XYZ file of C-alpha atoms in Angstrom:
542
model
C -17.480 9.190 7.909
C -16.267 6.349 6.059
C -19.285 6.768 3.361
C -18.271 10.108 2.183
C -14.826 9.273 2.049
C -15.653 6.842 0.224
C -17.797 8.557 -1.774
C -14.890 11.124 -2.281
C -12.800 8.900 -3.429
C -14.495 8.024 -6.718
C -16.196 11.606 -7.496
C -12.134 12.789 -6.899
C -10.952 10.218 -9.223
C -13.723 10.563 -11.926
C -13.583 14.480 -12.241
C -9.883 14.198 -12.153
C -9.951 11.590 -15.144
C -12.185 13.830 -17.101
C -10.712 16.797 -16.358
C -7.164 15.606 -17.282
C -8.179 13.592 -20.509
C -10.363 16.755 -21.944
C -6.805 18.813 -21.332
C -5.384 15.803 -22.810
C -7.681 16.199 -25.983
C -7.384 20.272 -26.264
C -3.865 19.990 -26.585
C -3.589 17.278 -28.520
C -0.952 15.963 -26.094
C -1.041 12.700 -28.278
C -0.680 14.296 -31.511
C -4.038 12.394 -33.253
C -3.694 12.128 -37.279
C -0.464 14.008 -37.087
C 3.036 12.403 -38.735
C 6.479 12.489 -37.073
C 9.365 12.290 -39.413
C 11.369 9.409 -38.737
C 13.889 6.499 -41.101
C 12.973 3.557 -42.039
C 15.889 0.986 -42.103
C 14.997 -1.030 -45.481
C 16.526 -3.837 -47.480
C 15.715 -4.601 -51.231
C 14.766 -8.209 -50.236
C 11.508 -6.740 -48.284
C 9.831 -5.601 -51.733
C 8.343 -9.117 -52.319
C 7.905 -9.734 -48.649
C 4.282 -8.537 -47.268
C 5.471 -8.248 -43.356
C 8.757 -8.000 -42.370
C 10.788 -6.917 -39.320
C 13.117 -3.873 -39.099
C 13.943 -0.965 -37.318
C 12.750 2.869 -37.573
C 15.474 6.360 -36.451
C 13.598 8.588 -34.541
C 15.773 11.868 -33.990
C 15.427 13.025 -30.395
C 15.491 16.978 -31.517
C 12.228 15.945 -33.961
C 10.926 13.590 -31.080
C 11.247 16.729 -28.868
C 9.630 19.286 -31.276
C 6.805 17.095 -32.312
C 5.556 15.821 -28.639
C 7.429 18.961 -26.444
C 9.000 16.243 -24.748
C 12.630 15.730 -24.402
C 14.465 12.082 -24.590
C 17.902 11.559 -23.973
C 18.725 9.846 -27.369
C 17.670 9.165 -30.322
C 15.317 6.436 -30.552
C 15.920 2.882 -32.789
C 12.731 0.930 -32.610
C 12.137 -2.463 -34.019
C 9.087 -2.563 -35.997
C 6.917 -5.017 -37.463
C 5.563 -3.724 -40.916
C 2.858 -4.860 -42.895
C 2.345 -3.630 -47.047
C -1.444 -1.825 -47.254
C -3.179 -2.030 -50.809
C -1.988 1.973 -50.759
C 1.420 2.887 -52.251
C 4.262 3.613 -50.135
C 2.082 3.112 -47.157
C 2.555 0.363 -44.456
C 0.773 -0.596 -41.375
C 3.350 -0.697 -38.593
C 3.359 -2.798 -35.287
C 5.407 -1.995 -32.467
C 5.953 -3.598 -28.832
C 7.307 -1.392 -26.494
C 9.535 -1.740 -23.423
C 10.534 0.230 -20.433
C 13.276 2.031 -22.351
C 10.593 3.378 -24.430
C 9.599 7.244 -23.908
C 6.705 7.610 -21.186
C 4.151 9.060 -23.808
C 4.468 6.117 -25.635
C 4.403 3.735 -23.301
C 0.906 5.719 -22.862
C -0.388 5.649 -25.685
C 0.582 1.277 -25.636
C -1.679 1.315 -22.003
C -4.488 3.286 -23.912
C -4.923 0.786 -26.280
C -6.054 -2.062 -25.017
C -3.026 -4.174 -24.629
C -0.383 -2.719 -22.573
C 2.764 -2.721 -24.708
C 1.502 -2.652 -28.359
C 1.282 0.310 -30.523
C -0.160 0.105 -34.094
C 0.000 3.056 -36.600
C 0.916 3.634 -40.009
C 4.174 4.609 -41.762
C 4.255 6.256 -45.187
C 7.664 6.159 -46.924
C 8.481 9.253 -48.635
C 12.795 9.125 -50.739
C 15.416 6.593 -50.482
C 18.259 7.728 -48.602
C 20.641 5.797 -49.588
C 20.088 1.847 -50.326
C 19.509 0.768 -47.159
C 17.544 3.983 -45.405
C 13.917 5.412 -46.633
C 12.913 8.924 -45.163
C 9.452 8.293 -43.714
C 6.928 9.436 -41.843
C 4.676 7.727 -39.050
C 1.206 8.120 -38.274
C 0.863 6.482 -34.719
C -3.136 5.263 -33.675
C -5.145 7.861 -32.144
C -5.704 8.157 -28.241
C -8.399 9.765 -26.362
C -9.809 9.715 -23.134
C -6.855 7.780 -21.449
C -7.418 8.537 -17.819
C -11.261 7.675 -17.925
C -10.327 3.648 -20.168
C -7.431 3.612 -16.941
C -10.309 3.895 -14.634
C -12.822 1.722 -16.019
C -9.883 -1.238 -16.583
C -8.438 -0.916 -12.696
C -12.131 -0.874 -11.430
C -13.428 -3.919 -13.317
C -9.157 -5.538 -12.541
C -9.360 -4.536 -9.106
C -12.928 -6.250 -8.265
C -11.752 -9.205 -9.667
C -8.504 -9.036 -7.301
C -11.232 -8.257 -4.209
C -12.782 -11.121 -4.579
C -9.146 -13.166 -5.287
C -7.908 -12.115 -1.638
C -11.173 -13.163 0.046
C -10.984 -16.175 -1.512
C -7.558 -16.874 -0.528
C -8.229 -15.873 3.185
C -10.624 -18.652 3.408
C -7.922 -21.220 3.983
C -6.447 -19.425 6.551
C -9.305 -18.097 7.992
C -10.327 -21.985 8.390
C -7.137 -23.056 9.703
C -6.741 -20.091 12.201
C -10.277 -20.288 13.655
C -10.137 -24.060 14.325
C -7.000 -23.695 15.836
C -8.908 -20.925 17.914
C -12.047 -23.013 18.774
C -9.992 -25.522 20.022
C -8.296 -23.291 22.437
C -11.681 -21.511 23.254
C -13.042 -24.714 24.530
C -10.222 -25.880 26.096
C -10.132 -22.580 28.267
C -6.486 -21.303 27.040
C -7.800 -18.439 25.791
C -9.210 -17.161 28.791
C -5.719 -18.354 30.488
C -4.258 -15.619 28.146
C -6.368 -13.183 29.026
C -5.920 -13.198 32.793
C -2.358 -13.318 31.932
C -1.878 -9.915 30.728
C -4.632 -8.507 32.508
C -3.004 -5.837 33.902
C -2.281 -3.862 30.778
C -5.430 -4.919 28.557
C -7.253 -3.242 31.265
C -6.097 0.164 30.763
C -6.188 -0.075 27.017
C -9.831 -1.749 27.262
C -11.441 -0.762 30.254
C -14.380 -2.128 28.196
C -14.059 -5.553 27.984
C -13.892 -8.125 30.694
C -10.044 -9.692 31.476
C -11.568 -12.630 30.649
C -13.269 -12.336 27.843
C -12.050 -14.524 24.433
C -11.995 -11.277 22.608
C -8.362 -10.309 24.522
C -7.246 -13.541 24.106
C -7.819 -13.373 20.215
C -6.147 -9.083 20.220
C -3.079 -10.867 21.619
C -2.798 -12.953 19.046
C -3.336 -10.876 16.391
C -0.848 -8.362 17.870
C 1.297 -10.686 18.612
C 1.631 -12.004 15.187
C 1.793 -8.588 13.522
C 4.494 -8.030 15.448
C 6.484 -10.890 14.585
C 5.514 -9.991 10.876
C 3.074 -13.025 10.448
C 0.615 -11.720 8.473
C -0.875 -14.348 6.973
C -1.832 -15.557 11.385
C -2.760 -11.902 12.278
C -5.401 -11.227 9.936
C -7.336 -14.360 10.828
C -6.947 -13.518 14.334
C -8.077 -9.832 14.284
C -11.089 -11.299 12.222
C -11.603 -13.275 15.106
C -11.459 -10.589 17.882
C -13.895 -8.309 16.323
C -16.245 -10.641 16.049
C -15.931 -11.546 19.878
C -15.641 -7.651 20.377
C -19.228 -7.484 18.550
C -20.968 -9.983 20.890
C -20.404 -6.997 23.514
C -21.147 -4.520 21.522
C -24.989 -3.063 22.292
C -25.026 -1.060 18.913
C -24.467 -3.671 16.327
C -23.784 -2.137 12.950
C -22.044 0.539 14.761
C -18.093 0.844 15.784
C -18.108 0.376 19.671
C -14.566 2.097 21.236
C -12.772 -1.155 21.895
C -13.292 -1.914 18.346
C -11.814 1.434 16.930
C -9.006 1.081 19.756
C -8.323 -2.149 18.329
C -8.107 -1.451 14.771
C -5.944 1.850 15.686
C -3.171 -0.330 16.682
C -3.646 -2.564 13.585
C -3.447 0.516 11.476
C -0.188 1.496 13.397
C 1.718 -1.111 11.693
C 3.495 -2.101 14.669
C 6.176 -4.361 14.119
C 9.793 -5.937 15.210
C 10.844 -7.287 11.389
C 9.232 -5.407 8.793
C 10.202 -8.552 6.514
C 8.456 -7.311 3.361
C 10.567 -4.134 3.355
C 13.870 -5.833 4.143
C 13.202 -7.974 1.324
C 12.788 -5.387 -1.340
C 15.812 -4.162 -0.309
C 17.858 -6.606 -0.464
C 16.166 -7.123 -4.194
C 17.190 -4.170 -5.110
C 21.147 -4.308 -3.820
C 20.873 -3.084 -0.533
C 24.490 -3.317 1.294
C 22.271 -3.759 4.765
C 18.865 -4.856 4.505
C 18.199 -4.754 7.777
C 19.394 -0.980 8.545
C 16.063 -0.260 8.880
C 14.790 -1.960 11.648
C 15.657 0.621 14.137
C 13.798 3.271 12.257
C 11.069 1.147 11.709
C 10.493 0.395 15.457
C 10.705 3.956 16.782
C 8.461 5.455 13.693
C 5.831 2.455 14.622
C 5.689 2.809 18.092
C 5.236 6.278 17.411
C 1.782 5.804 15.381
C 0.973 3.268 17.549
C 0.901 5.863 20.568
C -0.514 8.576 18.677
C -3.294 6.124 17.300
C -4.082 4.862 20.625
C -3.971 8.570 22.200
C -6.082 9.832 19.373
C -8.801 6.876 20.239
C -9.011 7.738 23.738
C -9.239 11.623 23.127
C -12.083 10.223 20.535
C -13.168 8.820 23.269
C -13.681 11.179 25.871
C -15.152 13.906 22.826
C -17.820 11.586 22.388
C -18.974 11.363 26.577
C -20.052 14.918 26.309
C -17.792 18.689 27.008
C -18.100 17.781 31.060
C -16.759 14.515 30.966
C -13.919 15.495 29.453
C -12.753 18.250 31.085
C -13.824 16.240 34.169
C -11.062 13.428 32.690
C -8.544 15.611 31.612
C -8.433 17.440 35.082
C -8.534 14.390 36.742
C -5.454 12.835 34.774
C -3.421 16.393 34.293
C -0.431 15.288 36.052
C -0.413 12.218 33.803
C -1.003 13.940 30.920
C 2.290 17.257 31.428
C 4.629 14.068 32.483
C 3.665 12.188 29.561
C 4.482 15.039 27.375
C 7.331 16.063 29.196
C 8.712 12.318 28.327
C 8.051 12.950 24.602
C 9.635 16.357 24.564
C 12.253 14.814 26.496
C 13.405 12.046 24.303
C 12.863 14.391 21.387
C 15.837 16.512 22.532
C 17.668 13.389 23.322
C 17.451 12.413 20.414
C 18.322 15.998 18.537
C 21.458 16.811 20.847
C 23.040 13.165 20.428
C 22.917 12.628 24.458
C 20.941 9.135 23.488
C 24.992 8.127 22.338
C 25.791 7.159 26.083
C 23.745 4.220 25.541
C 25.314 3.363 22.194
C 26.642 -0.022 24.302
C 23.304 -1.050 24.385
C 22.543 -0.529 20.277
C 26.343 -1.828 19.145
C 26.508 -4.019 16.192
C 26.821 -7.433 18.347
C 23.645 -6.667 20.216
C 21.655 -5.686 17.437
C 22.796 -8.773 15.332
C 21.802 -10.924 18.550
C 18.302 -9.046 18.848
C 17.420 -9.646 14.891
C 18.124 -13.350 14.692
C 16.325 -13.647 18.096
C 13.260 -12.088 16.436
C 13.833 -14.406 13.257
C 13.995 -17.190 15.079
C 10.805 -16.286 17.226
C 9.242 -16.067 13.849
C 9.908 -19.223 12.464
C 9.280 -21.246 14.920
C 5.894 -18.939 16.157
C 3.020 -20.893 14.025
C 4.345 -24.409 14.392
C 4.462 -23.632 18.297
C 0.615 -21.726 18.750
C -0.616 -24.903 16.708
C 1.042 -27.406 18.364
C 0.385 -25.675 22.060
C -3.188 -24.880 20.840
C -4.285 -28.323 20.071
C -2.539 -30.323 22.158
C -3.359 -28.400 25.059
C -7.009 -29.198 23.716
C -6.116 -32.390 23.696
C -4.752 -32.492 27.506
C -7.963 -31.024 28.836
C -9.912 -33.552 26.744
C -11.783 -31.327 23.936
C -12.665 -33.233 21.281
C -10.113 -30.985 18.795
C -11.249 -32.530 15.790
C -14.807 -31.845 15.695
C -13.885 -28.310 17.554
C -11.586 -27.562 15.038
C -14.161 -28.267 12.062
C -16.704 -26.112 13.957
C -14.030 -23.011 13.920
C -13.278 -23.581 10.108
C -16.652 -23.289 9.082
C -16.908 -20.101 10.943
C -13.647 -18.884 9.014
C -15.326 -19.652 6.240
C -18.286 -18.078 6.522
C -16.374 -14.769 7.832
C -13.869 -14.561 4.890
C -16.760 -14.918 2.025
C -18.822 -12.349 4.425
C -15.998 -9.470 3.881
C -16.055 -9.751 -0.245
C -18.682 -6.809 -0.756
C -17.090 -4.441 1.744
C -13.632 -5.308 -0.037
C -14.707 -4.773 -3.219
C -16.483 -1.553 -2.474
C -13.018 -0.009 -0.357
C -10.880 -1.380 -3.270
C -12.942 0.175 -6.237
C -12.842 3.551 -5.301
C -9.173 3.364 -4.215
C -8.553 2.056 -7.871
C -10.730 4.882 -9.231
C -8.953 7.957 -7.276
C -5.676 6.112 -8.377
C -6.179 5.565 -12.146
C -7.897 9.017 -12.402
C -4.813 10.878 -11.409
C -5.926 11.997 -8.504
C -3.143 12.064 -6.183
C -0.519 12.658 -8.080
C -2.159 15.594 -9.860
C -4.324 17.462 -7.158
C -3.488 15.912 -3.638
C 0.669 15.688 -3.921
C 0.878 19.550 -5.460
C -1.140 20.636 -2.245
C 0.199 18.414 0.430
C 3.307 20.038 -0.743
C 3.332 23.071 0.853
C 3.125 21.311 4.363
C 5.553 18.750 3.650
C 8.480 20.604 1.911
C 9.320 22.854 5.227
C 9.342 19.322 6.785
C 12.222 18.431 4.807
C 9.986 15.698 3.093
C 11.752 14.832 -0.437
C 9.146 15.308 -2.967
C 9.732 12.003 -4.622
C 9.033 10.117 -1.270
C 5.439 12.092 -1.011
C 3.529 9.362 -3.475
C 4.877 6.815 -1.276
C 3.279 8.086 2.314
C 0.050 8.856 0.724
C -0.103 5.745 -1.304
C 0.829 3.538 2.025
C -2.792 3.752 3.455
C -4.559 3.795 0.160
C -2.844 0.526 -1.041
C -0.349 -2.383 -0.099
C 0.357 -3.302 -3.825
C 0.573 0.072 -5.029
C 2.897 1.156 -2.397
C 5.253 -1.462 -2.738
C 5.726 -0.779 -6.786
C 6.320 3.085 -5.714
C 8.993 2.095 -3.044
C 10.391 -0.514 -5.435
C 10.549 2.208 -8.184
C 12.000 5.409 -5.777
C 14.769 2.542 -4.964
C 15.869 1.221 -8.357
C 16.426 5.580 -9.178
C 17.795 6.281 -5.898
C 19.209 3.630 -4.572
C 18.464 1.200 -1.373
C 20.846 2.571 0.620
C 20.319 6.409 0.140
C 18.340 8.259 2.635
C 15.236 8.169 0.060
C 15.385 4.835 -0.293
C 15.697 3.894 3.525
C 13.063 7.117 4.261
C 10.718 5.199 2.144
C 11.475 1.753 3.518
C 10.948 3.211 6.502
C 7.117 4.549 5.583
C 6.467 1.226 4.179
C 7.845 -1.237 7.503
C 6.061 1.514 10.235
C 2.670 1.933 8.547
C -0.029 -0.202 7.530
C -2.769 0.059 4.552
C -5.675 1.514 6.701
C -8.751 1.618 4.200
C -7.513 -2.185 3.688
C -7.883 -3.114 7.530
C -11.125 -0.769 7.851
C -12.828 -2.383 5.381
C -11.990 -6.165 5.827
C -12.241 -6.209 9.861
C -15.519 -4.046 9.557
C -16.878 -6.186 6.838
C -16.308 -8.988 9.075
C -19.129 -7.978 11.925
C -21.104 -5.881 9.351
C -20.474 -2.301 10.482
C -22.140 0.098 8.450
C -20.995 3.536 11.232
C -17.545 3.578 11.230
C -17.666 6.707 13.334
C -14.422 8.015 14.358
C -12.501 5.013 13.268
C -10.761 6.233 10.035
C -9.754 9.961 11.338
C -7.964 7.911 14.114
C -6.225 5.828 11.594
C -5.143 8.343 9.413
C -3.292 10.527 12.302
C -1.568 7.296 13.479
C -0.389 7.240 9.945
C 0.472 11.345 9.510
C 2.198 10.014 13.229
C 4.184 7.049 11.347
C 5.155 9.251 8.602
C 7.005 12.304 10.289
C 8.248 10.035 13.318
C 10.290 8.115 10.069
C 11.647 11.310 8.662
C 12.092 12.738 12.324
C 14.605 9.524 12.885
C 15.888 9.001 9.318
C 16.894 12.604 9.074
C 18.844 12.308 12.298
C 20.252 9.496 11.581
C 21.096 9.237 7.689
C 19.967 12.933 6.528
């Protein structure tokens, strides 16, 4: 499945990009070899001088007529301007900024550099001795969408290949650390430890297998927000999760169960969120932790239903209705529990346990957590090695022997990167999503009671980590941190995770070419994520 989405994703962007930049054209949206009126601010010294800085008075009511765009004021622009060998005419150089109208700033991206704008100005009467009457002829523009998707391809390989490269460090670090344990039998320790509960999620795998011992970790670490330990570890699991896996270059269940609670996004801190917040002025920060937690834990149930259901579908129509009768009683109380705590939640009965969620607890909870994840790496290296040590593994030349094996899985993942990355860059840049998939998701999503301006922000959340974070940045610096917007989309952000991202860099890892079911199940624990956020940020802030 993953090849035609893929596939989908850059015919999408392409025939968007060309469809919007020939509309573009026909219009003339750009106004090509036409002149806006406009005043030149001139001194009598400049006559003698062949470039010179000044400013030019663009009216907003001619702005307005000329582009069928409105502005809020008139604009002042400093200009740099040049004398041609033609009378009256000058060549005219101007930088913008981000108080500069969106068509311009444009028509600056369109042309190479992203915040210069050449043209030419032709100065028509004096208006009095220090103002000219003029009348600029900005440099033509065409095919914007398509240059946008050829720069962000060629840009985005480039920053492919930069995040494999900087995962080899940790990948070397992590997987010594690992091989160390591995030999000194911790790992397996692990594994028997929680036994009880890896069984039911991976009835697949033997309890003691390294390949639970390395799912813990990564978990673990996601949890505690330690990104930079979970995605070595995760790289590390699949490939023990491959050695059982009889159909190599094909997604075996534990796998897909495994990477649907990646893609959940569970987490205690979502530190990257709290951070932009508190960048951007945020009287609490950390208001939405709570949110965060129930909207994750959410997607991570419906991502680890939706795998099992995946499952079953795939043992044949007998087998699962053999399953499902055999687990019905399971199945109504489980639901009852959901639809339980749903109206819990709704009527306000959950307020009887408001001594449990007070200020004083909470405040206890979150430095508990912070703590935990400060002190969580120094600890699993120290334990790690030393325990090593203790059962006399020679760490050193264990630890070497992991590294090389993080090194060789980190450069393994740059084609698959590059690949998921390009066409994410090309559906982006050719206006894709904002112009064809937000106007139809729209229909579903506004009897939700989904604000249209947080709609980029869930779809963008799976597509891309970067591009998310700008759009949350953004819908915060118009709407504030603290509005229920801003801590909706904080909430998407902390309780979701960038699923073509994982797919493709824990798949690339073991070389799996059939994803099967792997990114539908993703997706829904995202859709999951999404409305369990603006279920619990309506209720609580709406």
């Amino acid at each position: 499945m993953l090849n035609y989405v893929w596939l989908a994703l850059i015919l999408l962007g392409i025939a968007s990009a060309v469809y919007l930049d020939v509309s573009d054209i026909s219009s003339n949206k750009f106004r090509n070899d036409e002149s806006l009126k406009c005043t030149v601010f001139y001194q009598n010294e400049f006559r003698d001088i062949k470039t010179f800085d000044t400013k030019i008075l663009i009216d907003k009511n001619s702005f307005q007529k000329f582009y069928g765009q409105s502005i809020e004021n008139d604009l002042i622009v400093p200009v740099k301007l040049t004398k041609t060998n033609q009378k009256n005419i000058y060549q005219v150089f101007i930088k913008t900024d981000n108080s500069f109208p969106e068509l311009w700033k444009e028509i600056a991206a369109a042309s190479g550099k992203e915040d210069d704008i050449i043209g030419t100005i032709k100065f028509d009467l004096p208006i009095d001795s220090s103002k000219y009457s003029a009348s600029v002829t900005l440099e033509s523009v065409n095919f914007v969408f398509l240059k946008k998707v050829t720069n962000e391809a060629i840009k985005i390989a480039g920053t492919a290949v930069e995040i494999a490269i900087g995962l080899i460090g940790l990948m070397a670090m992590w997987l010594g650390v690992m091989k160390v344990a591995e030999d000194a039998g911790l790992i397996k320790i692990i594994a028997n430890f929680i036994k009880p509960i890896t069984k039911r999620i991976f009835p697949e795998i033997p309890a003691d297998h390294p390949a639970i011992g390395s799912m813990v970790m990564n978990i673990s670490a996601n949890m505690l927000g330690l990104g930079n330990a979970a995605t070595p570890f995760g790289l590390k699991a699949m490939e023990e999760l491959d050695t059982l896996n009889p159909n190599k270059g094909t997604a075996s269940n534990s796998m897909i169960t495994f990477l649907a609670i990646n893609t959940a996004g569970l987490t205690l801190i979502p530190a990257t969120a709290i951070a932009v917040r508190a960048a951007a002025g945020s009287s609490d920060p950390t208001i939405i932790i709570g949110t965060t937690m129930f909207a994750a834990f959410c997607a991570t149930l419906t991502g680890l239903t939706t795998a099992k259901l995946f499952h079953l579908f795939s043992l044949g129509k007998e087998k699962f209705v053999e399953t499902i009768k055999r687990n019905l009683k399971k199945i109504i109380a489980a639901i009852l529990s959901l639809f339980l705590i749903v109206i819990l939640f709704s009527t306000g009965a959950m307020n009887v346990f408001s001594f449990l969620f007070n200020e004083t607890s909470f405040n206890v909870f979150k430095k508990l957590i912070e703590v935990i994840s400060v002190i969580a790496i120094p600890v699993i290296i120290v334990s790690f090695i030393g325990f090593g040590a203790y059962k006399k593994v020679k760490v050193y030349e264990q630890f070497v022997e992991g590294a090389k094996e993080g090194f060789n899985i980190a450069v393994r993942i740059i084609p698959y990167l590059v690949a998921m990355l390009v066409a994410i860059a090309i559906f982006r840049a050719g206006g894709a999503m904002n112009n064809w998939l937000v106007p139809i998701l729209k229909v579903v999503t506004d009897p939700l009671g989904m604000p249209a301006e947080a709609l980029p922000m869930a779809l963008m959340r799976p597509l891309s980590g970067s591009g998310s974070l700008g759009i949350m940045a953004e819908i915060m610096k118009v709407h504030g941190p603290d509005s229920f917007i801003g801590i909706l989309v904080s909430t998407f952000f902390g309780s979701t995770e960038t699923t073509f991202y994982v797919l493709a860099v824990y798949f690339g890892a073991v070389n799996i070419k059939n994803t099967r079911y792997a990114l539908p199940v993703g997706l829904i624990a995202d859709v999951a994520g999404i409305l369990a956020a603006l279920f619990i940020v309506t209720l609580l802030y709406g």
